[in-house]
Short mmCIF file of C-alpha atoms and ligand atoms in Angstrom, two decimals:
data_model
loop_
_atom_site.label_atom_id
_atom_site.label_comp_id
_atom_site.label_asym_id
_atom_site.label_seq_id
_atom_site.Cartn_x
_atom_site.Cartn_y
_atom_site.Cartn_z
CA MET A 1118 88.33 136.47 48.05
CA ASN A 1119 87.79 135.80 44.26
CA GLU A 1120 84.00 134.58 45.31
CA LYS A 1121 81.02 136.72 43.94
CA ARG A 1122 79.44 139.26 46.50
CA GLY A 1123 77.39 137.24 49.17
CA SER A 1124 78.58 134.09 48.34
CA PHE A 1125 79.93 132.81 52.20
CA LYS A 1126 76.86 129.97 52.14
CA SER A 1127 76.56 129.61 55.88
CA SER A 1128 77.08 132.11 58.90
CA ILE A 1129 79.67 128.98 60.07
CA GLY A 1130 81.71 129.29 56.60
CA PHE A 1131 81.55 133.30 57.25
CA VAL A 1132 82.92 132.83 60.90
CA LEU A 1133 85.87 130.34 59.62
CA ALA A 1134 86.96 132.74 56.88
CA ALA A 1135 86.92 135.49 58.94
CA ALA A 1136 88.92 133.72 61.64
CA GLY A 1137 91.23 132.39 59.00
CA SER A 1138 92.19 136.04 58.39
CA ALA A 1139 92.47 137.14 61.93
CA VAL A 1140 94.59 133.94 63.31
CA GLY A 1141 98.13 134.48 62.14
CA LEU A 1142 101.47 135.86 62.94
CA GLY A 1143 99.35 138.22 65.27
CA ASN A 1144 98.46 135.41 67.93
CA LEU A 1145 101.87 133.39 68.04
CA TRP A 1146 104.12 136.01 67.35
CA ARG A 1147 102.84 139.13 68.21
CA PHE A 1148 100.59 138.54 71.46
CA PRO A 1149 103.15 136.48 73.67
CA TYR A 1150 105.77 139.14 73.02
CA LEU A 1151 103.73 141.65 74.04
CA ALA A 1152 102.03 140.18 76.98
CA ALA A 1153 105.91 139.26 78.50
CA MET A 1154 106.86 142.70 77.82
CA TYR A 1155 103.97 144.65 79.14
CA GLY A 1156 103.25 143.08 82.49
CA GLY A 1157 101.90 139.41 81.83
CA GLY A 1158 98.44 139.72 83.76
CA THR A 1159 98.32 143.14 83.66
CA PHE A 1160 98.30 143.26 79.82
CA LEU A 1161 96.28 140.17 79.48
CA ILE A 1162 93.87 141.48 81.49
CA ILE A 1163 93.59 144.54 79.66
CA TYR A 1164 93.25 143.17 76.28
CA LEU A 1165 90.47 140.61 77.64
CA VAL A 1166 88.45 143.86 78.21
CA MET A 1167 89.09 145.88 75.30
CA ALA A 1168 88.29 142.93 73.33
CA VAL A 1169 84.63 142.11 74.48
CA THR A 1170 83.84 145.92 74.68
CA PHE A 1171 85.64 148.01 72.12
CA GLY A 1172 86.89 145.37 69.77
CA PHE A 1173 83.73 143.69 69.66
CA SER A 1174 82.16 146.92 68.29
CA LEU A 1175 84.69 147.89 66.20
CA MET A 1176 84.37 144.69 64.31
CA VAL A 1177 80.38 144.92 64.26
CA GLY A 1178 80.68 148.27 62.98
CA GLU A 1179 82.96 147.57 60.42
CA ILE A 1180 81.32 144.26 59.11
CA SER A 1181 78.04 146.10 59.08
CA ILE A 1182 79.66 148.96 56.89
CA GLY A 1183 80.65 145.92 54.38
CA ARG A 1184 77.35 143.86 54.16
CA LYS A 1185 75.41 147.12 54.22
CA THR A 1186 77.20 148.70 50.80
CA GLY A 1187 78.25 145.70 49.58
CA LEU A 1188 81.34 146.99 48.90
CA SER A 1189 84.97 147.17 49.31
CA CYS A 1190 86.44 149.26 52.15
CA ILE A 1191 87.14 152.66 49.91
CA LYS A 1192 84.49 152.52 47.87
CA ALA A 1193 81.86 151.71 50.92
CA PHE A 1194 83.13 154.70 52.62
CA ASP A 1195 82.67 156.67 49.49
CA LYS A 1196 78.96 155.36 49.11
CA LEU A 1197 77.67 156.27 52.48
CA ASN A 1198 79.01 159.69 52.54
CA SER A 1199 81.71 160.87 49.98
CA ARG A 1200 83.60 163.57 52.45
CA PHE A 1201 84.66 160.19 54.10
CA LYS A 1202 86.25 158.44 51.26
CA TRP A 1203 89.94 159.62 52.65
CA LEU A 1204 88.96 157.25 55.73
CA GLY A 1205 88.40 154.53 53.50
CA ILE A 1206 91.63 155.12 51.65
CA LEU A 1207 93.55 155.63 55.44
CA ASN A 1208 92.11 151.97 56.06
CA ALA A 1209 93.14 150.31 52.99
CA SER A 1210 96.21 151.88 53.11
CA VAL A 1211 97.33 150.12 56.35
CA PRO A 1212 98.29 146.64 54.76
CA ILE A 1213 100.99 148.61 52.72
CA LEU A 1214 103.06 149.11 55.80
CA ILE A 1215 102.28 145.82 57.23
CA VAL A 1216 102.88 143.52 54.16
CA PRO A 1217 106.66 144.27 54.36
CA TYR A 1218 107.42 143.60 57.87
CA TYR A 1219 105.00 140.64 58.40
CA SER A 1220 106.84 138.89 55.50
CA VAL A 1221 110.25 139.61 57.18
CA ILE A 1222 108.41 137.97 60.18
CA GLY A 1223 107.42 134.93 58.15
CA GLY A 1224 111.11 134.81 56.43
CA TRP A 1225 112.22 134.21 60.42
CA VAL A 1226 109.79 131.33 60.70
CA THR A 1227 111.42 130.07 57.45
CA LYS A 1228 114.47 130.33 58.74
CA TYR A 1229 113.32 128.33 62.02
CA MET A 1230 111.48 125.69 59.68
CA MET A 1231 114.94 125.38 57.97
CA VAL A 1232 116.84 124.95 61.00
CA TYR A 1233 114.56 122.20 62.30
CA LEU A 1234 114.33 120.33 59.28
CA PHE A 1235 118.35 119.98 58.68
CA GLY A 1236 118.74 119.34 62.42
CA HIS A 1237 120.39 122.40 63.88
CA ASP A 1238 118.14 122.45 66.83
CA LYS A 1239 120.50 121.89 69.46
CA GLU A 1240 122.47 125.14 68.41
CA ALA A 1241 119.15 126.85 68.08
CA ALA A 1242 118.31 125.84 71.98
CA LYS A 1243 121.71 128.05 72.76
CA ASP A 1244 121.33 131.76 74.02
CA GLY A 1245 122.46 134.06 71.16
CA PHE A 1246 121.52 132.14 68.37
CA PHE A 1247 118.51 133.93 67.46
CA ASN A 1248 120.43 137.27 67.95
CA SER A 1249 123.30 136.25 65.94
CA PHE A 1250 120.87 135.30 62.97
CA ILE A 1251 119.47 138.73 63.06
CA SER A 1252 122.24 141.00 63.34
CA GLY A 1253 125.06 138.74 62.06
CA SER A 1254 124.58 138.91 58.39
CA LEU A 1255 122.44 139.39 55.03
CA GLN A 1256 120.27 136.11 55.98
CA PRO A 1257 116.92 137.92 57.29
CA ALA A 1258 117.13 139.77 54.18
CA VAL A 1259 117.75 136.50 52.10
CA TYR A 1260 114.86 134.82 54.01
CA PHE A 1261 112.85 137.34 53.70
CA ILE A 1262 112.98 137.64 50.13
CA ILE A 1263 111.83 133.69 49.98
CA PHE A 1264 109.00 134.30 52.22
CA PHE A 1265 107.67 137.53 49.98
CA LEU A 1266 108.45 135.64 46.49
CA ILE A 1267 106.35 132.48 47.80
CA SER A 1268 103.39 134.63 48.58
CA THR A 1269 103.55 136.93 45.48
CA ILE A 1270 104.00 133.75 43.25
CA VAL A 1271 100.92 132.27 44.91
CA ILE A 1272 99.22 135.32 44.15
CA LEU A 1273 100.43 135.70 40.62
CA MET A 1274 99.18 131.90 39.94
CA GLY A 1275 96.02 132.81 41.20
CA VAL A 1276 96.27 129.75 43.34
CA GLN A 1277 95.12 131.37 46.59
CA ASN A 1278 92.11 129.00 46.80
CA GLY A 1279 94.33 125.90 46.79
CA VAL A 1280 96.64 127.21 49.61
CA GLU A 1281 93.68 128.38 51.79
CA LYS A 1282 92.20 124.69 51.62
CA VAL A 1283 95.67 123.24 52.65
CA SER A 1284 95.69 125.92 55.38
CA LYS A 1285 92.30 124.97 56.42
CA ILE A 1286 93.49 121.56 57.20
CA LEU A 1287 96.61 122.55 58.56
CA MET A 1288 95.44 125.30 60.96
CA PRO A 1289 93.33 122.60 63.31
CA ILE A 1290 96.43 120.77 63.48
CA LEU A 1291 98.50 123.67 64.75
CA VAL A 1292 95.62 124.95 67.55
CA ILE A 1293 96.13 121.34 68.72
CA LEU A 1294 99.75 121.33 68.42
CA THR A 1295 99.62 124.70 70.41
CA PHE A 1296 97.57 123.30 73.20
CA VAL A 1297 99.74 120.26 73.48
CA VAL A 1298 102.65 122.86 73.57
CA ALA A 1299 101.05 124.96 76.02
CA ILE A 1300 100.19 122.03 78.53
CA TYR A 1301 103.84 120.67 78.28
CA SER A 1302 105.41 124.45 78.88
CA MET A 1303 103.34 124.48 81.93
CA THR A 1304 104.99 121.47 83.52
CA ILE A 1305 108.79 122.46 83.08
CA LYS A 1306 110.54 122.96 86.24
CA GLY A 1307 110.61 126.53 87.18
CA ALA A 1308 107.64 127.12 85.16
CA ALA A 1309 105.27 128.09 87.83
CA GLY A 1310 106.64 131.93 88.52
CA GLY A 1311 105.72 132.42 84.71
CA ILE A 1312 102.41 131.03 84.92
CA LYS A 1313 101.75 133.74 87.83
CA TYR A 1314 103.11 136.61 85.66
CA TYR A 1315 101.10 135.70 83.02
CA LEU A 1316 98.03 135.22 84.94
CA VAL A 1317 97.70 137.44 87.73
CA PRO A 1318 97.54 141.48 86.80
CA GLN A 1319 99.56 143.96 88.94
CA ALA A 1320 99.17 147.69 89.16
CA LYS A 1321 102.13 148.46 89.02
CA TYR A 1322 102.18 147.35 84.87
CA PHE A 1323 99.28 149.37 84.29
CA THR A 1324 100.44 152.53 82.17
CA PRO A 1325 99.14 154.12 79.24
CA LYS A 1326 102.08 152.45 77.14
CA THR A 1327 100.62 149.04 78.35
CA LEU A 1328 96.90 150.41 77.16
CA LEU A 1329 98.43 151.41 73.87
CA ALA A 1330 100.11 148.30 73.35
CA ALA A 1331 96.82 146.26 74.33
CA VAL A 1332 94.91 148.34 71.68
CA GLY A 1333 97.16 148.32 68.64
CA GLN A 1334 97.55 144.34 69.50
CA LEU A 1335 93.40 144.17 69.58
CA PHE A 1336 93.58 145.86 65.82
CA TYR A 1337 96.30 143.65 64.55
CA SER A 1338 94.97 140.27 65.65
CA LEU A 1339 91.60 140.96 64.69
CA SER A 1340 92.41 142.67 61.59
CA LEU A 1341 90.53 145.56 62.50
CA ALA A 1342 90.94 149.33 61.35
CA MET A 1343 92.57 148.05 57.95
CA GLY A 1344 89.77 147.53 55.92
CA ILE A 1345 89.51 143.96 55.97
CA MET A 1346 86.22 143.60 57.62
CA VAL A 1347 84.61 145.92 55.58
CA THR A 1348 85.64 143.85 52.85
CA TYR A 1349 84.50 140.46 54.71
CA GLY A 1350 81.30 141.67 55.75
CA SER A 1351 80.28 142.90 51.91
CA TYR A 1352 80.67 138.91 51.21
CA MET A 1353 78.54 138.31 53.96
CA LYS A 1354 74.70 137.00 53.52
CA LYS A 1355 71.87 139.22 54.93
CA ASP A 1356 70.65 136.00 56.97
CA THR A 1357 73.85 136.00 58.99
CA ASN A 1358 73.88 137.02 62.59
CA ILE A 1359 76.67 139.54 62.26
CA GLU A 1360 76.47 140.00 66.45
CA LYS A 1361 76.99 136.10 66.67
CA SER A 1362 79.92 135.62 64.03
CA ALA A 1363 81.49 138.80 65.79
CA ARG A 1364 81.79 137.37 69.01
CA GLN A 1365 82.71 133.74 67.58
CA ILE A 1366 85.58 135.18 65.74
CA GLU A 1367 86.91 137.40 68.61
CA VAL A 1368 86.65 134.66 71.17
CA PHE A 1369 88.76 131.89 68.73
CA ASP A 1370 91.29 134.47 68.04
CA THR A 1371 91.78 135.59 72.09
CA LEU A 1372 91.74 131.89 72.66
CA ILE A 1373 94.57 131.01 70.36
CA ALA A 1374 96.73 134.00 71.43
CA PHE A 1375 95.86 133.16 75.16
CA LEU A 1376 97.18 129.62 74.38
CA ALA A 1377 100.23 130.74 72.50
CA GLY A 1378 101.19 133.19 75.88
CA MET A 1379 100.87 129.53 77.69
CA MET A 1380 103.20 128.21 75.28
CA ILE A 1381 105.72 130.84 75.46
CA ILE A 1382 105.86 133.13 78.39
CA PRO A 1383 106.41 130.29 81.46
CA ALA A 1384 108.77 128.60 79.08
CA VAL A 1385 110.53 132.03 78.95
CA TYR A 1386 110.76 132.11 82.96
CA ALA A 1387 111.53 129.12 83.51
CA PHE A 1388 114.99 128.85 81.11
CA SER A 1389 115.72 132.72 81.72
CA GLY A 1390 113.60 134.15 84.23
CA ILE A 1391 112.10 137.82 84.58
CA GLU A 1392 114.73 139.06 82.62
CA GLY A 1393 113.81 136.88 79.79
CA MET A 1394 110.15 139.01 79.31
CA THR A 1395 112.18 141.82 77.54
CA SER A 1396 113.25 140.07 74.73
CA GLY A 1397 110.51 141.66 72.16
CA PRO A 1398 110.07 140.44 68.69
CA GLY A 1399 112.67 137.95 69.37
CA LEU A 1400 110.87 135.86 71.84
CA MET A 1401 109.36 133.13 70.67
CA PHE A 1402 112.01 132.22 68.53
CA ILE A 1403 114.23 132.26 71.49
CA ALA A 1404 111.65 130.36 74.15
CA LEU A 1405 110.39 127.46 71.68
CA PRO A 1406 113.71 125.96 70.59
CA LYS A 1407 114.48 125.69 73.90
CA VAL A 1408 111.34 124.18 74.86
CA PHE A 1409 111.38 121.96 72.11
CA ASN A 1410 115.29 120.88 72.91
CA SER A 1411 114.12 119.78 76.09
CA MET A 1412 111.37 117.18 74.78
CA VAL A 1413 112.04 113.86 73.54
CA ILE A 1414 111.04 113.85 69.96
CA GLY A 1415 111.66 117.78 70.27
CA ARG A 1416 113.04 118.27 66.62
CA CYS A 1417 110.12 116.60 64.73
CA ILE A 1418 107.51 118.59 67.16
CA GLY A 1419 109.97 121.56 66.54
CA PHE A 1420 109.71 121.08 62.54
CA LEU A 1421 105.99 120.46 62.80
CA PHE A 1422 105.28 123.48 64.69
CA PHE A 1423 107.16 126.07 62.49
CA LEU A 1424 106.10 124.35 59.41
CA LEU A 1425 102.15 124.74 60.19
CA VAL A 1426 103.43 128.74 61.55
CA PHE A 1427 105.02 129.14 58.27
CA PHE A 1428 101.34 127.99 56.73
CA ALA A 1429 99.57 130.37 59.05
CA ALA A 1430 102.16 133.09 58.26
CA LEU A 1431 101.58 132.32 54.29
CA THR A 1432 97.98 132.74 54.27
CA SER A 1433 97.61 135.95 55.81
CA ALA A 1434 100.82 137.27 54.37
CA ILE A 1435 98.80 136.34 50.82
CA SER A 1436 95.49 138.14 52.07
CA LEU A 1437 97.35 141.18 52.97
CA GLU A 1438 99.40 141.40 49.83
CA GLU A 1439 96.32 140.64 47.74
CA THR A 1440 94.64 143.54 49.39
CA VAL A 1441 97.50 145.78 48.32
CA VAL A 1442 97.28 145.03 44.89
CA SER A 1443 93.58 145.64 44.78
CA VAL A 1444 94.28 148.95 46.52
CA TYR A 1445 96.58 150.00 43.96
CA CYS A 1446 94.43 148.94 41.20
CA ASP A 1447 91.57 150.90 42.35
CA GLN A 1448 93.48 153.83 43.17
CA PHE A 1449 95.50 154.52 40.16
CA ASN A 1450 93.10 152.74 37.77
CA ILE A 1451 96.23 150.16 36.47
CA ASN A 1452 95.74 146.57 35.52
CA ARG A 1453 96.48 143.80 38.11
CA LYS A 1454 99.91 142.83 36.26
CA ARG A 1455 101.40 146.75 37.12
CA SER A 1456 99.88 146.81 40.59
CA VAL A 1457 101.54 143.62 41.56
CA VAL A 1458 105.12 145.30 40.42
CA ILE A 1459 104.32 148.23 42.48
CA THR A 1460 103.51 146.06 45.33
CA VAL A 1461 106.37 144.11 44.50
CA ILE A 1462 108.83 146.96 44.54
CA THR A 1463 107.31 149.13 47.78
CA SER A 1464 107.18 145.71 49.83
CA MET A 1465 110.83 144.89 48.84
CA VAL A 1466 112.44 148.43 49.69
CA LEU A 1467 110.44 148.54 52.83
CA GLY A 1468 110.91 144.76 53.71
CA ILE A 1469 114.98 144.80 53.24
CA LEU A 1470 115.35 147.45 55.52
CA SER A 1471 112.81 146.20 58.08
CA ALA A 1472 115.06 142.68 57.61
CA LEU A 1473 118.41 144.44 57.95
CA GLY A 1474 117.39 146.94 60.70
CA TYR A 1475 118.70 144.85 63.40
CA GLY A 1476 122.00 143.89 61.69
CA PRO A 1477 124.13 145.76 58.97
CA LEU A 1478 121.38 148.80 59.35
CA GLY A 1479 121.29 148.73 63.02
CA ALA A 1480 122.88 152.68 63.43
CA VAL A 1481 119.69 154.03 61.56
CA LYS A 1482 116.94 154.87 64.15
CA LEU A 1483 113.69 156.64 63.62
CA LEU A 1484 112.05 157.75 66.53
CA GLY A 1485 114.73 155.72 68.31
CA MET A 1486 113.29 152.61 66.98
CA GLN A 1487 114.90 149.88 64.33
CA PHE A 1488 112.64 149.90 61.07
CA LEU A 1489 111.02 146.96 62.02
CA ASP A 1490 109.97 148.27 65.14
CA PHE A 1491 109.09 151.66 63.36
CA PHE A 1492 106.78 150.27 60.91
CA ASP A 1493 105.09 148.47 63.57
CA PHE A 1494 104.64 151.47 65.81
CA ILE A 1495 103.64 153.60 62.96
CA SER A 1496 100.59 151.25 61.62
CA ASN A 1497 99.65 149.60 65.21
CA SER A 1498 100.06 152.54 67.32
CA VAL A 1499 99.39 155.87 65.21
CA ILE A 1500 97.65 154.93 61.85
CA MET A 1501 95.33 152.66 62.99
CA PRO A 1502 94.24 154.27 66.43
CA VAL A 1503 93.56 157.00 63.90
CA VAL A 1504 91.44 155.26 61.44
CA SER A 1505 89.38 153.49 64.25
CA ILE A 1506 88.81 157.17 65.89
CA GLY A 1507 87.69 157.74 62.24
CA ILE A 1508 85.18 154.94 62.13
CA CYS A 1509 83.63 155.85 65.36
CA ILE A 1510 83.13 159.00 64.58
CA PHE A 1511 82.17 158.32 61.20
CA ILE A 1512 79.31 155.61 62.96
CA GLY A 1513 78.56 157.66 66.08
CA PHE A 1514 77.73 161.04 64.12
CA VAL A 1515 77.37 160.56 60.62
CA ILE A 1516 75.56 157.52 59.66
CA LYS A 1517 74.45 157.38 63.17
CA PRO A 1518 74.52 153.89 65.45
CA SER A 1519 71.25 153.43 64.70
CA SER A 1520 71.78 152.52 60.79
CA VAL A 1521 74.40 149.86 62.27
CA LYS A 1522 71.34 148.62 64.56
CA GLU A 1523 69.19 148.26 61.22
CA GLU A 1524 71.83 146.38 59.51
CA VAL A 1525 72.46 143.89 62.01
CA GLU A 1526 68.41 143.53 62.89
CA CYS A 1527 67.52 143.46 58.94
CA ASN A 1528 67.03 139.83 59.47
CA GLY A 1529 64.94 139.95 62.08
CA GLU A 1530 67.71 139.27 64.48
CA LYS A 1531 67.68 141.50 67.50
CA PHE A 1532 70.89 143.53 68.49
CA HIS A 1533 71.59 142.28 71.87
CA ALA A 1534 74.49 144.33 72.41
CA TYR A 1535 73.51 147.35 71.14
CA GLY A 1536 73.74 149.38 74.33
CA LEU A 1537 77.34 148.60 74.82
CA PHE A 1538 77.90 149.28 71.09
CA TYR A 1539 76.36 152.85 71.40
CA VAL A 1540 78.34 154.28 73.99
CA MET A 1541 81.61 152.40 72.86
CA THR A 1542 81.45 153.74 69.52
CA LYS A 1543 80.07 157.13 70.08
CA TRP A 1544 81.93 158.15 73.18
CA ILE A 1545 84.21 156.10 74.77
CA ALA A 1546 86.35 154.60 72.31
CA PRO A 1547 86.92 158.11 70.70
CA VAL A 1548 87.90 159.62 73.61
CA LEU A 1549 89.78 156.80 75.27
CA LEU A 1550 91.89 156.39 71.95
CA THR A 1551 92.35 159.72 71.32
CA ALA A 1552 94.17 160.09 75.27
CA ILE A 1553 96.03 157.13 74.31
CA LEU A 1554 97.18 158.13 70.90
CA VAL A 1555 98.36 161.89 71.96
CA THR A 1556 100.08 160.40 75.08
CA SER A 1557 102.02 157.90 73.18
CA ILE A 1558 103.02 160.10 70.06
CA LEU A 1559 104.34 162.66 72.54
CA SER A 1560 106.17 159.81 74.60
CA ALA A 1561 107.67 158.55 70.97
CA PHE A 1562 108.76 162.27 70.36
CA GLY A 1563 110.57 162.36 73.74
CA ILE A 1564 108.30 165.33 75.04
CA PHE A 1565 106.04 163.86 77.76
CA SER A 1566 107.83 160.74 79.31
CA PHE A 1567 105.14 157.81 81.36
N1 LIG B 262 95.25 139.09 61.95
C1 LIG B 262 96.59 138.70 61.40
C2 LIG B 262 97.21 137.97 62.48
O1 LIG B 262 96.79 137.92 63.63
C3 LIG B 262 97.01 139.65 60.60
C4 LIG B 262 96.39 140.27 59.67
C5 LIG B 262 95.96 141.40 59.68
C6 LIG B 262 95.76 139.61 58.80
N2 LIG B 262 95.32 141.73 58.75
C7 LIG B 262 94.95 141.08 58.01
C8 LIG B 262 95.66 138.58 58.03
C9 LIG B 262 94.51 140.73 56.75
C10 LIG B 262 95.28 138.06 56.76
C11 LIG B 262 94.11 139.46 56.28
O2 LIG B 262 98.41 137.69 61.95
#
């Protein structure tokens, strides 16, 4: 994102760049394990409904704020109304919490890439392999450091563009491969029950927790409520159609998440039954090696797959880390070098805690969670809902929905879904989000359970 403002040449350029930021571990790793954990079809349907209503509205809002002001997040809020500068800061601080644990998962991906490269794929397909990896030793911390250093080196050398170019070629291959593996997974013996679980909603799984998990995933996956889309919007040309772009990004991102679920959930069911669904963050790493193991050229496909995921994770980690670096620069008025040093120190500390949280530090619990789960919970289920309630109130009552309409329509296009946008940002989203947030915090503190 070093281009001058307004340098996305075309609408498709904008959509590809924003979709590139949106597609990452959120789609491939996080979505399938949450969907499996929170009732399959129930989670899927809630997610879809939220995406086309609320996710869409928030994305249009954020992009418009960015394009209207031509500024990145903190400055944009400050300019529109200086009393809301704190909201910009809160937005921008989300990546500080996400970078460390994102890189821990990036480390897991790196480990599995090595496993396939060196031909240990048979062992990886055995039960317990993943658990002994994350709990047994310092290995997760070592892989975290490797992954994190690679992204830091890329940032220091200023070669993000090179990496981005490579990944632009690799991403379509990843999508195709995900599609192929998803089709294969569906044909595994015993997968039918899993397909049904993933596609058919069941009322008994409909709980506030499922709602919160779905909203949190929506923010995470679409890179919302963290200032990213505001920044992207500030690079967007005036003649690009915001509404259409937001829809395209959303459809593309959701499609990949859906495919990733199709690739993983039926396989989990076939190999481990319904009990396998509660595996949590390890789901992808437990299920996929079994799928690859049952394929003829599984080792090759497995290596290719983890290599592609590695690149998807790396580009996301780089742009997340880049955001953190620029936030420190702006906020503390320091130069880039210093800012990188601070970023590395904070990320190392939080990342190592997260990496060892399932093993050597397993006894330490925050609100009953391991470090990684805790950082994930605080960012996705607490700060991001707060931020998005703030944005809704900001748009609904301070700058007014009509000013977003003006921005969307400034090039003569019509804002077709303005009615939806209006009720969503002004009424439904803030009320619903507040309700979900309060119940979930109470339940995390054990005051209330559902
Ligand atoms: N949405 C990305 C994913 O699904 C993660 C992400 C969040 C991200 N914020 C970002 C990626 C900013 C790049 C830049 O994995």
